[in-house]
């Protein structure tokens, strides 16, 4: 019997075991779930009208490319924050100010696959300043400001493919870390895929975070063997200065990984000593290699700009002894999670029936004693017995992720047996298990990957819902489930659907950031060059084939709201400024025939929409966000004449004088000679 046949049969048997476990769990679900008194569960998640949730929870949108913000325990969706994908709701990636945020070395990329939100930390505790999240498809890391719930920065990661083990933060947010899931040639070049083992690299990226501004900068990259680097977590407390990455495909296969990457009984957790890397880089041991990548930053004036990186410092293990060690872990590990004390490192092997718990102090002793089982690509492989603190026997099937409650307990999601398993960090005994509905991926405890878990709830982020909600055609809602973990046994409180695919989530107490929310943008501080801070400064200017409309919005009219002299083929830049200086009074702007989206303008903010009319006529524009009793009256018209028409440019606002129409037309003729048709205007 061939080895590949053996592997296939083993996987088939494993799946049958999982199926049996799920059926067994299903036979007694009502008891196992311990929903208990329905009234009690309802009371636990009920947030009365006018009252606030206890926690903000930030869910990744997966293939949605965005972040969903939910209140816990209610499960109410509070906000859908655009990050990597264009959003027609507020013009993200459509408005001229935000388009540069989606620039990459591949061009304008208006989508990504967002997996792992990570809160900034101070002393290993979430501090509520920023939220980071990865773009998996076009490797990127984004940073959100949690005073505004808006994306401030997106950094492209070069030399990477599948930015999955990202952007896990170090204890004081010194770095956000990004590991490549798909090893690729670095630098990229035309080469046979058959040369995978010799020519491909696994690259780990450490982006330094400025402690005052949050600004990210690629500090260095580590070139490692061409494994698949799946997930990561940074050390804390005694293990601060280290990062841990799960790896699979240590076989370095390049096809049919479901079989060819399951040949070995063990893969690795890569323990990376980033403090050592810092020293080696400072000593000049890293080589600067060319790499072109985009760094997109939202400026203080509300306008995003792209800076281009041209090179990165690359460090290799042979140039920096003590940089990385390999910890053998049951095959195909997914999550790697560090407990609040920083001592225990939990490896979750998807194809193993036990959980391996490594000891950081034992790992340090093994390194000092050179307790090596050999080398792989010149990297020391630590003796498995030398680092192992213990194993959790009979935990379940398909272990993925572990989080902690701060009381000495760990909670692990089991994908195949569809359950959360609670176990003790003291003796590695299973304490409790609760079914989920169904096929849980990540789970989340507020602060559960930090030094200070709040430990009141656990949230299961499920892949399949089947019978949980009203059917909605072939595609069903993604699911989250809220469990009370305050007692000895877990108790299911709530199901709620989510946007996109919720891979992972983070949560923090609402009190930490609620009172720090920005309520409006200061109109007097608005430094957008096209802002109109009052109606007297509104105007319309032609520059060749580009027409700039400096417009204001206020309850309940636009100024100007009547414009003539536009021609077919002109690029019309609507620079709209919301004059309101009151909380929660946004205005919208849309014009008939626009091929991008609306604008949504927060108080004091300027946003720009480009419209290129392709036909003559009278075209209405209006406010899309209900703002007052006279919202319906908040509208206007723009007249479009044939190209080359003699219709003068004119508008109704305090800045326009009717007698200037002939002068306006003469200026138009002068500009037409240059035919300055700039799609981005003068920005």
XYZ file of C-alpha atoms in Angstrom:
683
model
C 0.000 0.000 0.000
C 1.411 3.387 -1.002
C 2.007 6.123 1.567
C -0.422 8.491 -0.227
C -3.152 5.813 -0.064
C -2.485 5.411 3.659
C -2.811 9.167 4.154
C -6.084 9.302 2.239
C -7.549 6.449 4.286
C -6.386 8.088 7.484
C -8.079 11.354 6.538
C -11.262 9.493 5.546
C -11.327 7.689 8.881
C -10.731 10.972 10.678
C -13.699 12.540 8.878
C -15.912 9.575 9.817
C -14.883 9.935 13.447
C -15.753 13.627 13.281
C -19.121 12.837 11.743
C -19.854 10.340 14.490
C -18.859 12.811 17.164
C -21.142 15.447 15.663
C -24.074 13.009 15.564
C -23.409 11.985 19.148
C -23.328 15.605 20.200
C -26.531 16.236 18.286
C -28.382 13.464 20.149
C -28.209 15.400 23.381
C -27.763 18.967 22.161
C -30.397 20.518 24.390
C -28.663 19.180 27.488
C -25.134 19.705 26.191
C -25.752 23.268 25.120
C -27.142 24.050 28.562
C -29.241 26.863 27.240
C -31.205 26.437 30.431
C -34.034 28.826 31.132
C -34.799 30.752 27.960
C -35.905 33.758 29.949
C -32.589 33.856 31.787
C -30.591 33.659 28.546
C -32.736 36.394 27.000
C -32.257 38.601 30.041
C -28.487 38.126 29.901
C -28.245 39.482 26.345
C -31.020 42.077 26.529
C -29.831 45.664 26.292
C -32.746 47.977 26.981
C -33.580 50.838 24.611
C -31.240 53.719 25.298
C -28.738 51.522 27.127
C -25.303 50.485 25.888
C -23.580 47.175 25.342
C -20.765 46.220 27.669
C -18.235 45.402 24.932
C -17.290 46.524 21.463
C -16.460 43.462 19.335
C -14.560 43.789 16.061
C -15.233 40.973 13.590
C -13.283 40.376 10.414
C -15.433 40.264 7.297
C -13.356 37.628 5.514
C -14.181 37.804 1.815
C -16.173 40.972 2.516
C -12.841 42.761 3.056
C -14.225 44.933 5.844
C -14.776 44.943 9.625
C -18.099 44.538 11.411
C -18.454 46.206 14.812
C -20.920 44.487 17.134
C -22.121 45.186 20.625
C -21.872 42.425 23.213
C -23.862 40.881 24.718
C -26.671 42.022 22.403
C -25.020 40.931 19.144
C -26.276 44.143 17.494
C -24.385 45.377 14.442
C -23.166 48.895 15.238
C -21.047 49.733 12.201
C -19.612 48.283 9.015
C -16.150 49.808 8.663
C -14.656 49.856 5.146
C -11.022 48.824 4.919
C -9.865 46.952 1.825
C -13.087 46.924 -0.222
C -14.859 49.834 -1.818
C -18.001 50.805 0.062
C -20.886 52.481 -1.722
C -22.451 53.278 1.646
C -20.010 56.096 2.323
C -17.919 56.388 -0.831
C -14.826 54.660 0.597
C -12.534 53.938 -2.328
C -14.795 55.987 -4.614
C -14.197 59.506 -3.364
C -11.036 61.219 -4.571
C -9.786 61.604 -1.011
C -10.003 57.862 -0.273
C -9.080 56.232 -3.601
C -5.328 56.258 -2.824
C -5.963 54.029 0.199
C -6.528 51.121 -2.176
C -3.373 51.631 -4.233
C -0.948 48.703 -4.452
C 2.043 47.723 -6.581
C -0.511 45.838 -8.707
C -2.535 48.988 -9.258
C -5.869 49.962 -7.736
C -7.152 46.887 -5.840
C -10.671 47.473 -4.446
C -11.037 44.212 -2.501
C -9.256 41.884 -0.129
C -9.790 38.935 2.178
C -9.640 40.248 5.761
C -9.039 37.647 8.472
C -7.496 38.746 11.761
C -8.304 41.966 13.630
C -5.796 42.816 16.337
C -6.130 45.518 18.980
C -3.091 47.581 19.915
C -1.645 46.724 23.308
C 0.309 48.356 26.082
C 1.929 46.016 28.573
C 0.180 43.136 26.842
C -3.291 44.617 27.469
C -5.587 46.081 24.775
C -5.406 49.871 25.064
C -8.125 50.981 22.626
C -5.919 53.143 20.412
C -5.839 51.249 17.123
C -7.124 48.154 15.414
C -5.001 46.350 12.824
C -6.233 43.834 10.255
C -4.638 41.850 7.452
C -5.408 41.698 3.764
C -4.742 38.106 2.804
C -4.986 38.131 -0.999
C -2.940 41.206 -1.877
C -0.673 41.192 1.179
C -1.478 44.278 3.251
C -1.925 45.459 6.824
C -4.436 48.173 7.680
C -4.647 50.330 10.798
C -7.882 51.856 12.083
C -8.173 54.766 14.502
C -10.622 53.807 17.256
C -11.587 57.389 18.037
C -13.187 57.591 14.573
C -13.622 53.950 13.523
C -11.980 54.796 10.213
C -9.063 53.285 8.306
C -6.022 55.539 8.571
C -3.262 53.529 6.937
C -2.686 50.532 4.663
C 0.791 49.084 4.212
C 1.504 46.614 1.414
C 3.748 43.669 2.349
C 6.277 42.718 -0.362
C 7.845 39.271 -0.922
C 4.722 37.598 0.427
C 1.819 35.509 -0.843
C -1.193 34.927 1.386
C -0.684 37.309 4.295
C -2.382 34.973 6.778
C -0.317 34.882 9.973
C -0.883 38.606 10.294
C -1.008 41.228 11.876
C -0.387 39.825 15.348
C 0.992 42.525 17.640
C 3.844 42.390 20.118
C 3.280 43.185 23.781
C 3.632 46.959 23.496
C 2.669 47.206 19.823
C 6.319 47.624 18.933
C 5.577 45.585 15.813
C 2.761 44.140 13.810
C 3.909 40.829 12.370
C 3.028 39.311 8.989
C 3.950 35.807 7.834
C 3.446 34.488 4.321
C 1.038 31.575 4.059
C 2.082 30.824 0.470
C 5.836 30.803 0.020
C 6.900 32.456 -3.231
C 10.179 33.333 -4.951
C 11.624 36.424 -3.285
C 12.307 38.471 -5.284
C 9.631 37.356 -7.706
C 10.843 36.023 -11.046
C 9.948 33.630 -13.847
C 10.917 30.200 -12.557
C 9.593 26.658 -12.713
C 7.243 25.720 -9.876
C 9.150 22.430 -9.746
C 12.038 24.407 -8.231
C 9.936 25.173 -5.153
C 12.313 23.665 -2.580
C 15.355 25.472 -3.924
C 13.991 28.795 -5.103
C 10.975 29.685 -2.944
C 11.114 31.424 0.438
C 8.917 31.881 3.447
C 9.099 35.539 4.455
C 8.166 36.942 7.857
C 7.709 40.715 8.046
C 8.106 42.923 11.129
C 6.497 46.327 10.668
C 7.440 48.804 13.386
C 4.607 50.894 14.834
C 5.301 54.448 15.968
C 4.060 54.668 19.554
C 2.762 58.223 19.152
C 1.131 58.147 15.708
C 0.636 54.475 14.975
C 2.461 54.897 11.663
C 3.814 51.592 10.349
C 7.213 51.065 8.706
C 8.698 47.784 7.511
C 11.675 47.346 9.833
C 12.976 44.035 8.492
C 11.983 40.755 6.881
C 13.198 37.269 7.779
C 13.850 34.805 4.954
C 12.963 31.316 6.203
C 12.321 27.919 4.582
C 9.476 27.641 2.084
C 6.908 26.331 4.556
C 3.352 27.661 4.818
C 3.232 30.032 7.814
C -0.349 29.797 9.019
C -0.912 31.761 12.229
C 1.077 33.613 14.846
C 1.068 35.118 18.299
C 3.681 37.154 20.119
C 5.104 36.257 23.502
C 4.251 38.229 26.616
C 5.759 38.671 30.042
C 8.745 36.275 30.211
C 8.358 35.387 26.517
C 8.226 39.018 25.374
C 10.719 39.444 22.553
C 9.629 36.246 20.808
C 7.023 35.466 18.170
C 5.563 32.050 17.415
C 4.321 30.885 14.015
C 2.585 27.650 13.095
C 3.838 26.004 9.926
C 2.441 23.320 7.690
C 3.733 21.863 4.445
C 7.151 21.348 5.949
C 7.363 18.746 3.193
C 7.611 21.741 0.804
C 5.154 20.225 -1.640
C 3.862 22.334 -4.509
C 0.731 20.404 -5.533
C -2.132 18.436 -3.907
C -1.253 19.652 -0.438
C -4.217 17.825 1.141
C -2.104 14.673 0.733
C 1.436 15.818 0.003
C 1.564 18.229 2.940
C 0.406 15.544 5.387
C 3.290 13.127 5.027
C 5.106 13.965 8.235
C 3.711 13.123 11.642
C 4.807 16.519 12.909
C 5.199 20.017 11.516
C 6.631 22.946 13.473
C 5.994 25.975 15.544
C 8.699 28.446 14.548
C 9.927 30.386 17.584
C 11.414 33.678 16.347
C 13.556 35.801 18.646
C 12.767 39.224 17.232
C 14.863 40.981 19.888
C 17.832 39.080 18.467
C 16.760 40.119 14.974
C 16.808 43.768 16.053
C 20.398 43.405 17.244
C 21.501 41.676 14.049
C 19.881 44.375 11.907
C 21.574 47.074 14.014
C 24.896 45.290 13.454
C 24.437 45.475 9.688
C 23.799 41.766 9.179
C 20.659 42.322 7.100
C 20.919 42.941 3.368
C 18.829 45.605 1.685
C 16.956 44.120 -1.249
C 14.848 45.965 -3.828
C 11.087 45.730 -3.319
C 8.345 48.034 -4.586
C 5.306 48.398 -2.326
C 2.605 50.940 -1.535
C 2.207 52.703 1.787
C -1.119 54.555 1.905
C -1.696 57.139 4.623
C -4.710 59.316 5.377
C -3.395 62.827 5.965
C -4.493 65.316 8.586
C -6.294 67.167 5.778
C -8.500 64.130 5.157
C -6.754 63.255 1.893
C -5.025 59.903 1.413
C -1.653 59.778 -0.291
C 0.575 56.937 -1.402
C 4.258 56.697 -0.585
C 6.296 54.096 -2.461
C 8.778 51.797 -0.767
C 11.777 50.752 -2.835
C 13.589 48.256 -0.621
C 13.513 46.154 2.534
C 16.143 44.822 4.945
C 16.236 41.021 4.769
C 17.805 38.859 7.470
C 18.546 35.127 7.268
C 19.083 32.623 10.111
C 22.640 31.850 9.036
C 23.537 35.542 9.349
C 21.918 35.805 12.786
C 22.537 32.802 15.090
C 19.840 32.328 17.714
C 17.211 33.958 15.507
C 14.819 31.032 15.110
C 14.180 27.553 16.515
C 11.694 24.906 15.410
C 9.372 23.173 17.911
C 7.932 19.891 16.555
C 4.122 19.964 16.832
C 1.417 17.508 15.679
C 0.809 17.755 11.954
C -0.889 20.654 10.220
C -1.108 22.958 13.233
C -3.383 25.953 12.725
C -3.465 28.189 15.792
C -0.577 28.999 18.086
C -1.672 30.760 21.245
C 0.225 32.144 24.243
C -1.438 32.104 27.651
C -1.724 35.272 29.803
C 1.365 34.416 31.839
C 3.517 34.100 28.715
C 4.726 30.657 29.804
C 2.553 28.295 27.775
C 2.408 28.068 23.990
C -0.506 25.975 22.733
C -0.215 24.287 19.346
C -3.419 23.104 17.679
C -2.825 20.326 15.166
C -5.820 20.003 12.875
C -5.014 16.341 12.233
C -4.225 15.423 15.836
C -6.460 14.257 18.681
C -4.337 15.900 21.374
C -3.348 19.496 22.091
C 0.366 20.119 22.596
C 1.320 22.668 25.237
C 4.911 23.909 25.053
C 6.692 25.595 27.947
C 8.639 28.762 27.219
C 10.976 28.206 30.175
C 11.635 24.641 29.013
C 12.262 25.948 25.529
C 14.853 28.374 26.888
C 16.554 25.569 28.811
C 16.532 23.328 25.740
C 18.217 26.083 23.748
C 20.823 26.619 26.464
C 21.426 22.850 26.718
C 21.448 22.475 22.926
C 18.795 19.781 23.249
C 18.372 19.533 19.505
C 16.767 16.714 17.548
C 18.554 17.859 14.396
C 18.288 20.704 11.907
C 15.941 21.661 9.097
C 17.397 24.029 6.499
C 20.142 24.769 9.012
C 17.652 25.816 11.703
C 17.864 23.935 15.037
C 14.944 21.585 15.726
C 14.359 21.305 19.467
C 13.853 17.900 21.055
C 10.034 17.524 21.400
C 10.235 16.157 24.941
C 12.481 19.027 25.996
C 9.862 21.739 25.329
C 6.610 19.936 26.080
C 4.767 21.013 29.227
C 1.912 18.600 28.675
C -0.789 17.327 26.341
C -4.556 17.625 26.514
C -5.870 14.137 25.809
C -9.288 13.543 24.236
C -9.825 17.221 23.577
C -11.801 16.766 20.370
C -11.372 16.636 16.629
C -9.962 19.373 14.427
C -8.443 21.688 17.027
C -7.975 25.205 15.644
C -7.638 28.037 18.158
C -7.276 28.593 21.875
C -8.076 31.606 24.047
C -7.886 32.106 27.805
C -10.156 33.427 30.559
C -7.438 34.682 32.935
C -8.515 32.160 35.609
C -6.180 29.362 34.569
C -8.511 27.932 31.944
C -8.149 27.588 28.188
C -10.872 27.247 25.554
C -10.174 25.546 22.222
C -12.367 25.472 19.122
C -12.870 22.071 17.491
C -13.817 22.378 13.844
C -14.662 18.756 13.072
C -16.500 17.849 16.258
C -18.212 21.304 16.314
C -17.579 22.243 19.892
C -15.698 24.457 22.305
C -13.620 22.541 24.830
C -12.591 24.060 28.154
C -9.479 22.664 29.809
C -7.133 23.460 32.686
C -3.657 24.913 32.270
C -2.707 23.274 35.571
C -3.224 19.610 34.752
C -4.335 19.673 31.076
C -7.632 17.971 31.929
C -10.810 18.666 29.978
C -13.253 20.501 32.253
C -16.225 21.122 29.997
C -17.378 21.035 26.389
C -20.235 22.785 24.614
C -21.476 22.193 21.065
C -21.572 24.944 18.458
C -23.769 25.206 15.382
C -21.661 24.348 13.323
C -17.963 23.910 12.405
C -16.383 26.604 14.531
C -13.204 28.281 13.296
C -11.739 30.884 15.612
C -13.236 31.621 18.968
C -12.829 34.855 20.882
C -12.822 35.867 24.543
C -12.599 39.628 25.178
C -8.900 40.145 25.841
C -8.464 36.378 25.544
C -5.125 36.559 23.736
C -3.728 39.223 26.067
C -2.270 39.401 29.572
C -5.633 40.544 30.968
C -8.622 38.618 29.628
C -11.959 40.048 30.695
C -13.179 36.454 30.660
C -16.946 36.914 30.820
C -17.984 35.690 27.391
C -16.706 33.486 24.608
C -17.804 33.958 21.005
C -17.749 31.078 18.526
C -17.189 32.178 14.930
C -18.839 29.460 12.893
C -18.436 28.442 9.262
C -21.810 26.750 8.759
C -25.308 27.658 9.970
C -27.633 25.211 8.158
C -30.796 25.304 10.306
C -30.022 28.286 12.568
C -31.697 31.098 10.617
C -34.357 31.629 7.986
C -33.049 30.205 4.679
C -31.782 32.741 2.159
C -31.134 30.725 -0.982
C -27.901 28.819 -1.622
C -25.837 31.169 0.540
C -26.709 31.230 4.212
C -25.752 33.820 6.812
C -22.451 33.364 8.630
C -22.848 32.804 12.331
C -21.565 33.856 15.711
C -22.650 32.404 19.041
C -22.243 33.953 22.464
C -21.441 31.790 25.496
C -21.413 32.728 29.159
C -18.114 31.442 30.616
C -18.371 33.101 34.023
C -19.264 29.847 35.770
C -17.812 26.361 35.816
C -19.760 25.310 32.754
C -20.305 27.143 29.485
C -23.805 28.313 28.674
C -25.106 29.273 25.234
C -26.837 32.651 25.353
C -27.280 33.913 21.803
C -26.962 33.246 18.080
C -26.502 36.188 15.745
C -25.622 36.415 12.027
C -22.605 38.333 10.804
C -21.461 40.131 7.675
C -19.117 38.181 5.410
C -17.122 35.317 6.882
C -16.074 36.030 10.474
C -12.611 34.472 10.727
C -11.561 36.106 13.977
C -12.640 38.845 16.341
C -11.317 41.004 19.156
C -13.274 42.759 21.878
C -12.703 45.283 24.636
C -14.861 46.994 27.260
C -16.917 49.793 25.765
C -15.910 52.051 28.655
C -12.339 52.005 27.377
C -13.129 53.928 24.184
C -16.772 55.069 24.312
C -16.066 58.531 25.693
C -13.130 59.116 23.343
C -15.225 59.072 20.177
C -14.807 61.954 17.751
C -18.191 63.603 17.264
C -17.440 65.864 14.333
C -14.614 67.280 12.253
C -13.743 70.872 13.076
C -14.778 73.006 10.134
C -12.217 75.667 10.967
C -9.458 73.039 10.872
C -10.583 71.589 7.543
C -7.485 71.900 5.341
C -8.767 70.225 2.198
C -7.705 72.632 -0.599
C -11.196 72.453 -2.121
C -13.135 73.001 1.116
C -15.765 75.739 1.256
C -16.155 76.789 4.867
C -19.161 79.011 4.193
C -21.624 79.609 1.387
C -19.862 82.801 0.279
C -16.820 80.768 -0.748
C -18.759 78.326 -2.931
C -17.902 78.598 -6.617
C -17.499 76.751 -9.904
C -14.250 76.838 -11.876
C -13.357 75.391 -15.245
C -9.822 74.206 -15.965
C -9.932 72.884 -19.483
C -12.249 69.884 -19.505
C -12.167 69.631 -15.698
C -14.846 71.567 -13.826
C -14.488 72.008 -10.069
C -17.651 72.631 -8.071
C -16.863 73.885 -4.563
C -20.178 73.115 -2.856
C -21.581 73.170 0.674
C -24.320 71.161 2.337
C -26.321 72.183 5.375
C -29.817 71.416 6.599
C -31.556 71.509 4.147
C -29.938 72.727 0.923
C -26.827 72.636 -1.221
C -25.034 75.746 -2.373
C -24.949 76.025 -5.324
C -27.978 73.959 -6.243
C -28.288 75.112 -9.851
C -25.353 74.861 -12.269
C -25.202 75.450 -16.041
C -22.397 75.416 -18.596
C -21.277 71.802 -18.100
C -20.522 69.942 -21.321
C -20.676 66.298 -22.342
C -17.311 64.669 -21.561
C -16.313 67.153 -18.857
C -14.885 65.744 -15.663
C -16.993 67.405 -12.983
C -15.395 67.346 -9.528
C -18.021 67.874 -6.836
C -16.047 69.011 -3.770
C -18.780 68.964 -1.128
C -18.221 70.303 2.399
C -20.667 69.556 5.200
C -21.044 72.806 7.151
C -22.773 71.182 10.121
C -21.008 71.305 13.476
C -23.375 69.064 15.350
C -22.955 65.378 16.215
C -24.661 62.816 14.003
C -25.679 65.143 11.175
C -24.040 63.682 8.073
C -25.187 64.613 4.589
C -25.102 62.544 1.450
C -24.535 63.567 -2.147
C -25.484 61.700 -5.323
C -25.957 62.795 -8.916
C -27.919 60.954 -11.575
C -25.708 59.128 -14.066
C -22.680 58.821 -11.785
C -20.916 55.504 -12.320
C -19.173 55.228 -8.949
C -21.123 55.870 -5.713
C -22.594 58.468 -3.424
C -20.624 60.552 -0.974
C -21.336 60.486 2.726
C -20.043 63.585 4.498
C -19.512 63.775 8.225
C -19.949 67.180 9.919
C -17.062 69.471 8.943
C -15.738 67.068 6.300
C -15.017 67.560 2.581
C -15.315 64.724 0.080
C -14.971 64.744 -3.714
C -16.898 62.800 -6.339
C -15.998 62.818 -10.036
C -18.834 62.670 -12.563
C -18.371 62.558 -16.329
C -21.691 63.169 -18.107
C -22.077 61.234 -21.359
C -25.266 62.879 -22.630
C -27.033 66.228 -22.686
C -29.863 66.997 -20.325
C -30.854 68.231 -16.905
C -29.558 66.007 -14.118
C -30.744 66.139 -10.515
C -28.522 65.727 -7.485
C -29.711 65.267 -3.920
C -28.881 64.403 -0.308
C -28.946 60.649 0.318
C -28.829 60.730 4.132
C -32.034 61.774 5.889
C -31.020 64.933 7.726
C -34.117 67.005 8.573
C -37.847 67.409 8.039
C -37.003 69.101 4.721
C -34.580 66.397 3.615
C -36.674 65.731 0.497
C -36.216 69.366 -0.527
C -32.434 69.080 -0.364
C -31.806 68.767 -4.090
C -30.502 70.618 -7.115
C -29.998 70.500 -10.892
C -27.045 70.534 -13.234
C -27.424 71.337 -16.941
C -25.268 69.444 -19.425
C -24.887 70.876 -22.945
C -23.181 69.396 -26.016
C -19.394 69.465 -26.194
C -18.276 72.818 -27.604
C -21.543 74.507 -26.582
C -21.648 78.288 -26.078
C -23.659 77.976 -22.843
C -21.808 79.987 -20.219
C -20.706 78.509 -16.913
C -22.942 79.891 -14.183
C -24.317 78.906 -10.808
C -26.416 80.325 -8.006
C -24.363 81.241 -4.982
C -23.229 84.453 -3.297
C -19.914 84.258 -5.187
C -21.515 84.407 -8.645
C -22.511 87.617 -10.469
C -24.880 87.227 -13.383
C -23.062 89.894 -15.404
C -19.930 87.764 -15.474
C -21.484 85.099 -17.710
C -19.819 86.362 -20.905
C -16.439 86.556 -19.165
C -16.957 83.028 -17.887
C -17.676 81.810 -21.395
C -14.552 83.506 -22.748
C -12.462 81.856 -20.049
C -14.026 78.529 -20.992
C -12.995 79.019 -24.617
C -9.428 79.823 -23.575
C -9.249 76.661 -21.468
C -10.694 74.487 -24.238
C -7.696 75.291 -26.381
C -5.507 73.484 -23.865
C -8.109 70.726 -23.361
C -6.749 70.076 -19.896
C -8.745 66.916 -19.219
C -7.277 65.707 -15.952
C -9.298 62.892 -14.395
C -7.859 63.720 -10.977
C -8.144 67.484 -11.346
C -5.409 69.418 -9.586
C -5.340 67.279 -6.438
